[in-house]
Amino acid sequence: MTEVCMNFSAPVAALTRKIGLALGETPVDLLLKNARLVNVLSGDIHDADIAVSDGIIIGFGEYEARRVIDCQGRHVCPGLIDGHIHIESTLLTPWEFARAAAPRGTCAVVWDPHEIANVLGRQGIEHMLDLTRDCPLSFYIMASSCVPATSMETSGAELTAEDVEQLVLTNLDRVLGLAELMNYPGVLAKDPSVLAKIAACSCSVVDGHAPLVSGKALNAYILAGPSSDHECTDAGEALEKLRKGMHLFMREGSDEKNLKDLISVCNNFNSQNISMVCDDRDPVDLTTSGHMDHNVRMAVSLGMDPVRAIQMASINTARHFRMKGRGAVAPGYRADMVILDDLEGFTVWKSILNGRDVADISFGPSGKIRSENTVKLSVSGGKLSASNFEIVKVKDEVRCIGVVTGQIVTKSMVVTPRFESGRAYGDPTKDLAKLAVVERHGKNGNIALGFIHGLGLARGALAGTVAHDSHNLIVAGVNDSDMALAGNVLAEAGGGYCVVADGKVLALVDLPFAGLMSLKPYEEVVVSCRKLIEGFQSVAINRDIYTHPFMAMSFSSLAVIPELRLTDKGLVDVGSFCQVDLWV
Amino acid sequence: MTEVCMNFSAPVAALTRKIGLALGETPVDLLLKNARLVNVLSGDIHDADIAVSDGIIIGFGEYEARRVIDCQGRHVCPGLIDGHIHIESTLLTPWEFARAAAPRGTCAVVWDPHEIANVLGRQGIEHMLDLTRDCPLSFYIMASSCVPATSMETSGAELTAEDVEQLVLTNLDRVLGLAELMNYPGVLAKDPSVLAKIAACSCSVVDGHAPLVSGKALNAYILAGPSSDHECTDAGEALEKLRKGMHLFMREGSDEKNLKDLISVCNNFNSQNISMVCDDRDPVDLTTSGHMDHNVRMAVSLGMDPVRAIQMASINTARHFRMKGRGAVAPGYRADMVILDDLEGFTVWKSILNGRDVADISFGPSGKIRSENTVKLSVSGGKLSASNFEIVKVKDEVRCIGVVTGQIVTKSMVVTPRFESGRAYGDPTKDLAKLAVVERHGKNGNIALGFIHGLGLARGALAGTVAHDSHNLIVAGVNDSDMALAGNVLAEAGGGYCVVADGKVLALVDLPFAGLMSLKPYEEVVVSCRKLIEGFQSVAINRDIYTHPFMAMSFSSLAVIPELRLTDKGLVDVGSFCQVDLWV
């Protein structure tokens, strides 16, 4: 055997083993008998006995197996893949997310860890890669493209083109490319630092993020590299993006619900270019409505054929990201399968991950967790006081962020706040609250003040250290001293969400991991979150209106989505991508 | 600027230029105005003005352009891609093929050059890569997997796993993977030399070739690596392969016509996994019926939606092979477009290749052609004589290759030849001819003799140096001395096809380039080929029956497709993959 031939000996031995297994020469690990396979490749549903060994599908047919699961005619489909998620939004560690999502059929996610990255930088992403390395639910990573999202805010860390390149090159199997390129104004302005990140991922996938961008600007954005978009809010926008070659991610998340408005764009000739994603999912929704199972169920309830809906949550996504051997049930694919009690309702009987029954899997971190306090306020005495939130009257009207229910976009409004003794305050009679963003990475002590409409707050204050994307401390309130207390409570907890009123803490979810994620089991996090919502309801104008007030607050600082946002440096008009004054 | 940043300066400059063009800051090269774009990505047909610069699509919209083509409402679709072709079968050089196919809408082909490889080896493939490097019709190459196709024949060269690896690694942009893995018995037998070739292409595409393989054998074959198949002859076979994850190539060639039998397998959920290919196309068909345009036309005439038919001849194929920026008309894709006078009939008004009007393009080799005589007979005196073709009677019945019209498969028949003076001969009353394969690579002087049924030869002999896959000299005749003459004529011409009768040469197509391809303009080759057919008709049993007698003869030595074949080493029963005796 020549030296070069020797190089092939290991892969040849692996192929030899596979061929022997497929030919039935030795028993396989597992056989799913009497399945009705929802085949996302041939686009039909057919009877199959499915053989599994070494974590992969060996083939269809009668095989001798060490373990047999009789599906008794149940439908079997591939494990579901979420093509765009920020795991941090679940407030859970990845392994707790996996423990919650795997029994619902999720087998893989494509995670843009830009919340972690904004707080802890490249080291934070690498730590996440380490901690999820052996998880049977696969965590693919997209290197965050916009950390910080804009120069009009203070983040805990920056990611450069070199960081992106290193992340991709040193994790070829798991880092699939560049995450949502939110800085579309930077692309259109030919900002070399933005373009360098695209260049660093020229051999992998660049995900887009271009809300309402169209015409020549969209041509230019696409030509620069991004090949997907998950920000469409109506079918016309989605159709233009599909026509121009973008893979369409129809998003249905906890606070961004687009599926119903976009589904009409699917036809019999384009659905391979469409996937479903959730983007953000809060822990209560995740554990009650579900994850991708929810999105499949919803698409089917809106009239989509179940085969197509499942394609959009499996093979279409796997192909967009060029995942090898993922997204289908066929020889050579990883054995990720969902056995269903009910196809239309997507009721899971049993999940199989990497050839193993999910019921038999323990989910946990793949290494030692490094967690330290990341909430560092640079205010005098280290504590906030009511005076930090004082707004002196300058004119009669202010610019105000208008929450749009069920959407991530906001409206830019002009309102008259309540004035008292030459100071401006929120006004519950107008559903108007004061909003503050306090730099919390120990860098400059910035505090920016503004107003938010539509949060539904009657009294007290809410606060969070989850505040997209720089994750400074964000506080909304109708009472300056409650705002100070809310901020101080979170600083002490190392991050989280809280509700305070009349000088008392009504509810607290502590998120000590980067100020973003809990270290507790998901069941406990869900209980805390329910208490948080109850706490909010006790201070709300109308306890029935708002499902996700904290997510709405967290997104009100995201300066890359129209129309108006507040960062620690002040108000940002996203349309003109400029800072604007509070007073009109 | 840091050293690493410097690495991005060239790609950043390129992106900057593209963005400026898309934003309309400078005029574009070309604008196709008033087009009705057949959009294979969004699966719809819509109005568009299509801007082109630097050979790529810049975007849709109103752009200032140096040249404007007014499509006047004509349909525009992406250039067509043939996912599996042996250019050698056209008998043309690649550039003459391009000159004929480009005006019909072809923009790219995936070429398995295994005819060249069987004669000239890796150097032959590398020479083809060199000669086609600058051709605006793209010649992608698949590294031939089975050279020689079997050990039961003598080829001019061998390709090892190391050759395959070198071809792929040194031509990453153009060598897309491993070509049709015909040696499926070798895969199933876990032959390390076959598996090593698959291992050499583990990061690229491995094309399959598995006629009638099903069940566990198909599971094993797929698990080994091949991800496509173009050998299906009925819809049931195609459905099993689709269900098991193979990309289905529906073949419609000059001698292998499967489209009509397979088209029913397409549904609204699987067509992205199906492409159309031609595999083999003779020069007369190419220049009269067409190339991929013919296949699209035929699919539409069989009831397929034109958008789907065009997808199957463009984007589906580009994606299977992971071609970057090919197969669609959208920003960033290469500007390969076909402007149609008639969508259903696929009548081409104008072809655009790489942003240029095909009418303005001169097609020619990209380097100096190296062509030498490759027909080297190792018989005494260097010339064949009638005695070389003598078959002494042993028993009453012989195994005989049965031609199946319009199919590449053959039947294994048992027949009684004509006996005279203890010698066996062909018998025109039974449509039976003698068949000989003469080793022509100067290696061993093998001559194997047998019979062929269904060729339609009444008198004289046919010969060819195109004889799949080893391309030895193949001769069919009812007269031993005419068989000798036919062989000697081709040896003198350096290869080709000829018809002789009664000691006279009736027609000759000389193919001096490896004994496979003409060096003449395609128009002259077509004239020669028509004369060849006329020559055949003048010696045929019925001049109307056979369209492609030479292709049928050429394929009768292809020992990897059922059922019976003749190589220079003797008869091969493909089902058992063994040599068998002539006499039954």
Short mmCIF file of N, CA, C and O in Angstrom, two decimals, chain A residues 472-563:
data_model
loop_
_atom_site.label_atom_id
_atom_site.label_comp_id
_atom_site.label_asym_id
_atom_site.label_seq_id
_atom_site.Cartn_x
_atom_site.Cartn_y
_atom_site.Cartn_z
N ASN A 472 -27.33 46.75 27.75
CA ASN A 472 -27.18 47.62 28.90
C ASN A 472 -28.40 47.43 29.79
O ASN A 472 -29.29 46.63 29.48
N LEU A 473 -28.40 48.15 30.88
CA LEU A 473 -29.54 48.07 31.80
C LEU A 473 -30.65 48.97 31.25
O LEU A 473 -30.42 50.16 31.01
N ILE A 474 -31.83 48.41 31.05
CA ILE A 474 -32.94 49.21 30.55
C ILE A 474 -34.02 49.26 31.62
O ILE A 474 -34.30 48.26 32.29
N VAL A 475 -34.57 50.45 31.78
CA VAL A 475 -35.57 50.65 32.85
C VAL A 475 -36.73 51.46 32.28
O VAL A 475 -36.51 52.48 31.61
N ALA A 476 -37.94 50.99 32.49
CA ALA A 476 -39.13 51.75 32.09
C ALA A 476 -39.93 52.02 33.36
O ALA A 476 -40.08 51.13 34.21
N GLY A 477 -40.45 53.25 33.51
CA GLY A 477 -41.20 53.50 34.74
C GLY A 477 -42.00 54.77 34.68
O GLY A 477 -41.80 55.63 33.81
N VAL A 478 -42.91 54.88 35.63
CA VAL A 478 -43.66 56.12 35.74
C VAL A 478 -43.26 56.84 37.02
O VAL A 478 -43.88 57.83 37.40
N ASN A 479 -42.18 56.38 37.62
CA ASN A 479 -41.79 56.87 38.94
C ASN A 479 -40.26 56.76 39.01
O ASN A 479 -39.71 55.66 38.94
N ASP A 480 -39.58 57.91 39.14
CA ASP A 480 -38.11 57.92 39.05
C ASP A 480 -37.45 57.10 40.16
O ASP A 480 -36.44 56.42 39.92
N SER A 481 -37.99 57.12 41.35
CA SER A 481 -37.32 56.38 42.43
C SER A 481 -37.52 54.87 42.27
O SER A 481 -36.62 54.09 42.56
N ASP A 482 -38.69 54.46 41.76
CA ASP A 482 -38.87 53.04 41.47
C ASP A 482 -37.93 52.59 40.33
O ASP A 482 -37.42 51.46 40.33
N MET A 483 -37.71 53.49 39.38
CA MET A 483 -36.77 53.16 38.30
C MET A 483 -35.37 52.92 38.88
O MET A 483 -34.69 51.97 38.51
N ALA A 484 -34.96 53.76 39.78
CA ALA A 484 -33.63 53.61 40.40
C ALA A 484 -33.56 52.28 41.17
O ALA A 484 -32.59 51.53 41.06
N LEU A 485 -34.61 52.00 41.93
CA LEU A 485 -34.63 50.75 42.69
C LEU A 485 -34.55 49.53 41.77
O LEU A 485 -33.77 48.60 42.02
N ALA A 486 -35.34 49.56 40.70
CA ALA A 486 -35.36 48.43 39.76
C ALA A 486 -33.96 48.18 39.21
O ALA A 486 -33.49 47.03 39.15
N GLY A 487 -33.28 49.26 38.84
CA GLY A 487 -31.92 49.13 38.30
C GLY A 487 -30.97 48.56 39.35
O GLY A 487 -30.16 47.67 39.06
N ASN A 488 -31.07 49.05 40.57
CA ASN A 488 -30.17 48.59 41.63
C ASN A 488 -30.40 47.13 41.99
O ASN A 488 -29.46 46.39 42.29
N VAL A 489 -31.66 46.69 41.95
CA VAL A 489 -31.98 45.29 42.23
C VAL A 489 -31.27 44.38 41.23
O VAL A 489 -30.68 43.36 41.61
N LEU A 490 -31.29 44.78 39.98
CA LEU A 490 -30.66 43.94 38.94
C LEU A 490 -29.14 43.97 39.05
O LEU A 490 -28.47 42.95 38.81
N ALA A 491 -28.60 45.12 39.39
CA ALA A 491 -27.14 45.21 39.54
C ALA A 491 -26.69 44.24 40.63
O ALA A 491 -25.68 43.55 40.50
N GLU A 492 -27.47 44.16 41.68
CA GLU A 492 -27.12 43.27 42.78
C GLU A 492 -27.27 41.79 42.40
O GLU A 492 -26.49 40.94 42.81
N ALA A 493 -28.28 41.49 41.56
CA ALA A 493 -28.54 40.10 41.16
C ALA A 493 -27.59 39.63 40.06
O ALA A 493 -27.60 38.46 39.68
N GLY A 494 -26.76 40.54 39.54
CA GLY A 494 -25.89 40.16 38.41
C GLY A 494 -26.68 40.09 37.12
O GLY A 494 -26.23 39.49 36.13
N GLY A 495 -27.84 40.72 37.09
CA GLY A 495 -28.64 40.76 35.86
C GLY A 495 -29.96 40.06 36.03
O GLY A 495 -30.17 39.29 36.97
N GLY A 496 -30.88 40.39 35.15
CA GLY A 496 -32.20 39.75 35.17
C GLY A 496 -33.29 40.69 34.74
O GLY A 496 -33.05 41.64 33.96
N TYR A 497 -34.48 40.38 35.19
CA TYR A 497 -35.65 41.22 34.95
C TYR A 497 -36.32 41.43 36.31
O TYR A 497 -36.32 40.51 37.14
N CYS A 498 -36.91 42.60 36.48
CA CYS A 498 -37.66 42.78 37.72
C CYS A 498 -38.80 43.76 37.55
O CYS A 498 -38.85 44.52 36.58
N VAL A 499 -39.74 43.73 38.48
CA VAL A 499 -40.83 44.69 38.57
C VAL A 499 -40.80 45.26 39.99
O VAL A 499 -40.72 44.49 40.96
N VAL A 500 -40.83 46.58 40.09
CA VAL A 500 -40.93 47.18 41.42
C VAL A 500 -42.04 48.23 41.40
O VAL A 500 -42.39 48.76 40.34
N ALA A 501 -42.59 48.46 42.55
CA ALA A 501 -43.59 49.54 42.68
C ALA A 501 -43.60 49.98 44.14
O ALA A 501 -43.46 49.15 45.05
N ASP A 502 -43.72 51.29 44.32
CA ASP A 502 -43.82 51.86 45.66
C ASP A 502 -42.67 51.39 46.56
O ASP A 502 -42.87 51.03 47.72
N GLY A 503 -41.48 51.33 45.96
CA GLY A 503 -40.29 50.99 46.74
C GLY A 503 -40.17 49.52 47.08
O GLY A 503 -39.31 49.13 47.87
N LYS A 504 -41.01 48.67 46.47
CA LYS A 504 -40.94 47.24 46.78
C LYS A 504 -40.67 46.42 45.52
O LYS A 504 -41.16 46.74 44.44
N VAL A 505 -39.93 45.36 45.70
CA VAL A 505 -39.67 44.45 44.59
C VAL A 505 -40.83 43.47 44.49
O VAL A 505 -41.08 42.68 45.42
N LEU A 506 -41.55 43.51 43.38
CA LEU A 506 -42.72 42.63 43.23
C LEU A 506 -42.34 41.30 42.59
O LEU A 506 -42.98 40.28 42.84
N ALA A 507 -41.33 41.32 41.72
CA ALA A 507 -40.91 40.06 41.07
C ALA A 507 -39.50 40.23 40.52
O ALA A 507 -39.11 41.33 40.12
N LEU A 508 -38.74 39.13 40.53
CA LEU A 508 -37.37 39.17 40.02
C LEU A 508 -37.05 37.83 39.36
O LEU A 508 -37.30 36.77 39.93
N VAL A 509 -36.53 37.92 38.14
CA VAL A 509 -35.93 36.74 37.49
C VAL A 509 -34.44 37.02 37.46
O VAL A 509 -34.02 37.96 36.77
N ASP A 510 -33.66 36.24 38.16
CA ASP A 510 -32.22 36.54 38.14
C ASP A 510 -31.56 35.79 36.98
O ASP A 510 -31.86 34.62 36.72
N LEU A 511 -30.70 36.51 36.25
CA LEU A 511 -30.04 35.97 35.05
C LEU A 511 -28.54 36.23 35.20
O LEU A 511 -27.97 37.10 34.54
N PRO A 512 -27.88 35.48 36.07
CA PRO A 512 -26.49 35.81 36.38
C PRO A 512 -25.49 35.46 35.27
O PRO A 512 -24.37 35.95 35.29
N PHE A 513 -25.90 34.63 34.31
CA PHE A 513 -24.96 34.26 33.25
C PHE A 513 -24.97 35.37 32.20
O PHE A 513 -25.85 35.45 31.35
N ALA A 514 -23.98 36.25 32.29
CA ALA A 514 -23.82 37.39 31.39
C ALA A 514 -24.96 38.40 31.50
O ALA A 514 -25.12 39.27 30.65
N GLY A 515 -25.74 38.29 32.56
CA GLY A 515 -26.91 39.15 32.69
C GLY A 515 -27.99 38.80 31.71
O GLY A 515 -28.92 39.58 31.45
N LEU A 516 -27.88 37.61 31.12
CA LEU A 516 -28.77 37.21 30.03
C LEU A 516 -29.50 35.90 30.31
O LEU A 516 -30.62 35.71 29.85
N MET A 517 -28.84 34.99 31.02
CA MET A 517 -29.39 33.65 31.12
C MET A 517 -29.37 33.18 32.57
O MET A 517 -28.46 33.50 33.34
N SER A 518 -30.38 32.39 32.88
CA SER A 518 -30.47 31.78 34.19
C SER A 518 -29.58 30.55 34.24
O SER A 518 -29.27 29.96 33.22
N LEU A 519 -29.19 30.15 35.43
CA LEU A 519 -28.45 28.90 35.59
C LEU A 519 -29.35 27.81 36.18
O LEU A 519 -28.89 26.73 36.52
N LYS A 520 -30.65 28.11 36.27
CA LYS A 520 -31.59 27.16 36.90
C LYS A 520 -32.25 26.25 35.87
O LYS A 520 -32.28 26.55 34.68
N PRO A 521 -32.84 25.16 36.33
CA PRO A 521 -33.62 24.30 35.44
C PRO A 521 -34.78 25.08 34.80
O PRO A 521 -35.29 26.02 35.43
N TYR A 522 -35.15 24.67 33.58
CA TYR A 522 -36.14 25.49 32.88
C TYR A 522 -37.46 25.58 33.63
O TYR A 522 -38.15 26.61 33.56
N GLU A 523 -37.80 24.54 34.39
CA GLU A 523 -39.08 24.58 35.10
C GLU A 523 -39.10 25.75 36.10
O GLU A 523 -40.11 26.45 36.22
N GLU A 524 -37.97 25.95 36.77
CA GLU A 524 -37.90 27.05 37.74
C GLU A 524 -37.92 28.41 37.07
O GLU A 524 -38.51 29.36 37.56
N VAL A 525 -37.25 28.48 35.93
CA VAL A 525 -37.22 29.74 35.19
C VAL A 525 -38.64 30.10 34.74
O VAL A 525 -39.06 31.26 34.83
N VAL A 526 -39.36 29.11 34.30
CA VAL A 526 -40.73 29.35 33.85
C VAL A 526 -41.59 29.86 35.01
O VAL A 526 -42.35 30.83 34.85
N VAL A 527 -41.44 29.26 36.18
CA VAL A 527 -42.20 29.72 37.35
C VAL A 527 -41.85 31.18 37.65
O VAL A 527 -42.73 32.02 37.85
N SER A 528 -40.53 31.50 37.64
CA SER A 528 -40.10 32.89 37.88
C SER A 528 -40.69 33.84 36.87
O SER A 528 -41.09 34.95 37.19
N CYS A 529 -40.69 33.40 35.61
CA CYS A 529 -41.19 34.28 34.55
C CYS A 529 -42.69 34.51 34.70
O CYS A 529 -43.18 35.60 34.45
N ARG A 530 -43.40 33.48 35.09
CA ARG A 530 -44.83 33.66 35.31
C ARG A 530 -45.07 34.65 36.45
O ARG A 530 -45.94 35.50 36.37
N LYS A 531 -44.24 34.54 37.47
CA LYS A 531 -44.37 35.49 38.60
C LYS A 531 -44.03 36.90 38.14
O LYS A 531 -44.62 37.88 38.60
N LEU A 532 -43.06 36.98 37.22
CA LEU A 532 -42.68 38.30 36.69
C LEU A 532 -43.86 38.91 35.94
O LEU A 532 -44.17 40.10 36.11
N ILE A 533 -44.52 38.10 35.12
CA ILE A 533 -45.68 38.59 34.37
C ILE A 533 -46.80 38.98 35.36
O ILE A 533 -47.44 40.03 35.22
N GLU A 534 -46.98 38.16 36.38
CA GLU A 534 -47.99 38.52 37.40
C GLU A 534 -47.62 39.83 38.07
O GLU A 534 -48.48 40.68 38.31
N GLY A 535 -46.32 39.98 38.35
CA GLY A 535 -45.85 41.24 38.93
C GLY A 535 -46.17 42.40 38.01
O GLY A 535 -46.66 43.45 38.44
N PHE A 536 -45.92 42.21 36.72
CA PHE A 536 -46.25 43.27 35.76
C PHE A 536 -47.74 43.55 35.75
O PHE A 536 -48.18 44.70 35.76
N GLN A 537 -48.51 42.46 35.74
CA GLN A 537 -49.97 42.64 35.67
C GLN A 537 -50.48 43.44 36.86
O GLN A 537 -51.42 44.22 36.73
N SER A 538 -49.81 43.29 37.99
CA SER A 538 -50.27 44.02 39.18
C SER A 538 -49.98 45.52 39.08
O SER A 538 -50.53 46.30 39.84
N VAL A 539 -49.09 45.90 38.16
CA VAL A 539 -48.81 47.33 37.98
C VAL A 539 -49.25 47.81 36.60
O VAL A 539 -48.91 48.92 36.18
N ALA A 540 -50.02 46.97 35.89
CA ALA A 540 -50.38 47.30 34.50
C ALA A 540 -51.65 48.12 34.42
O ALA A 540 -52.49 48.10 35.33
N ILE A 541 -51.78 48.86 33.32
CA ILE A 541 -53.00 49.64 33.06
C ILE A 541 -54.18 48.67 32.89
O ILE A 541 -55.25 48.86 33.41
N ASN A 542 -53.91 47.62 32.10
CA ASN A 542 -54.95 46.62 31.83
C ASN A 542 -54.25 45.29 31.84
O ASN A 542 -53.42 45.02 30.98
N ARG A 543 -54.55 44.44 32.79
CA ARG A 543 -53.75 43.23 32.97
C ARG A 543 -53.90 42.23 31.83
O ARG A 543 -53.18 41.24 31.77
N ASP A 544 -54.79 42.47 30.88
CA ASP A 544 -55.00 41.49 29.82
C ASP A 544 -54.29 41.85 28.50
O ASP A 544 -54.20 41.00 27.61
N ILE A 545 -53.81 43.09 28.38
CA ILE A 545 -53.36 43.51 27.05
C ILE A 545 -52.06 42.86 26.60
O ILE A 545 -51.96 42.32 25.51
N TYR A 546 -51.06 42.89 27.46
CA TYR A 546 -49.70 42.61 26.96
C TYR A 546 -49.22 41.23 27.33
O TYR A 546 -49.20 40.86 28.50
N THR A 547 -48.77 40.49 26.35
CA THR A 547 -48.22 39.18 26.61
C THR A 547 -46.73 39.28 26.93
O THR A 547 -46.23 38.53 27.75
N HIS A 548 -46.03 40.18 26.25
CA HIS A 548 -44.57 40.21 26.37
C HIS A 548 -44.04 41.62 26.64
O HIS A 548 -43.26 42.14 25.85
N PRO A 549 -44.42 42.23 27.74
CA PRO A 549 -43.95 43.60 28.00
C PRO A 549 -42.44 43.68 28.15
O PRO A 549 -41.83 44.67 27.72
N PHE A 550 -41.84 42.63 28.70
CA PHE A 550 -40.39 42.69 28.91
C PHE A 550 -39.63 42.54 27.59
O PHE A 550 -38.61 43.18 27.38
N MET A 551 -40.16 41.70 26.70
CA MET A 551 -39.52 41.60 25.39
C MET A 551 -39.67 42.92 24.63
O MET A 551 -38.72 43.39 24.01
N ALA A 552 -40.83 43.53 24.73
CA ALA A 552 -41.04 44.82 24.05
C ALA A 552 -40.05 45.85 24.61
O ALA A 552 -39.44 46.61 23.85
N MET A 553 -39.87 45.85 25.90
CA MET A 553 -38.92 46.78 26.52
C MET A 553 -37.50 46.45 26.05
O MET A 553 -36.73 47.34 25.66
N SER A 554 -37.15 45.17 26.06
CA SER A 554 -35.79 44.76 25.68
C SER A 554 -35.46 45.16 24.24
O SER A 554 -34.33 45.50 23.92
N PHE A 555 -36.45 45.09 23.36
CA PHE A 555 -36.22 45.43 21.96
C PHE A 555 -36.25 46.93 21.70
O PHE A 555 -35.87 47.36 20.61
N SER A 556 -36.70 47.72 22.68
CA SER A 556 -36.84 49.15 22.40
C SER A 556 -35.48 49.84 22.31
O SER A 556 -35.39 51.01 21.98
N SER A 557 -34.40 49.09 22.58
CA SER A 557 -33.07 49.69 22.40
C SER A 557 -32.34 49.14 21.18
O SER A 557 -31.17 49.45 20.96
N LEU A 558 -33.04 48.37 20.34
CA LEU A 558 -32.40 47.72 19.18
C LEU A 558 -32.35 48.69 17.99
O LEU A 558 -33.30 48.81 17.23
N ALA A 559 -31.21 49.34 17.84
CA ALA A 559 -31.11 50.49 16.94
C ALA A 559 -30.92 50.12 15.47
O ALA A 559 -30.44 50.94 14.69
N VAL A 560 -31.29 48.91 15.09
CA VAL A 560 -31.16 48.53 13.68
C VAL A 560 -32.51 48.16 13.07
O VAL A 560 -32.57 47.75 11.91
N ILE A 561 -33.57 48.29 13.84
CA ILE A 561 -34.89 48.00 13.30
C ILE A 561 -35.76 49.24 13.45
O ILE A 561 -35.81 49.84 14.53
N PRO A 562 -36.40 49.68 12.35
CA PRO A 562 -37.20 50.91 12.42
C PRO A 562 -38.25 50.84 13.52
O PRO A 562 -38.66 49.76 13.89
N GLU A 563 -38.69 51.98 14.02
CA GLU A 563 -38.33 53.30 13.53
C GLU A 563 -37.48 54.06 14.56
O GLU A 563 -36.48 54.64 14.20
#
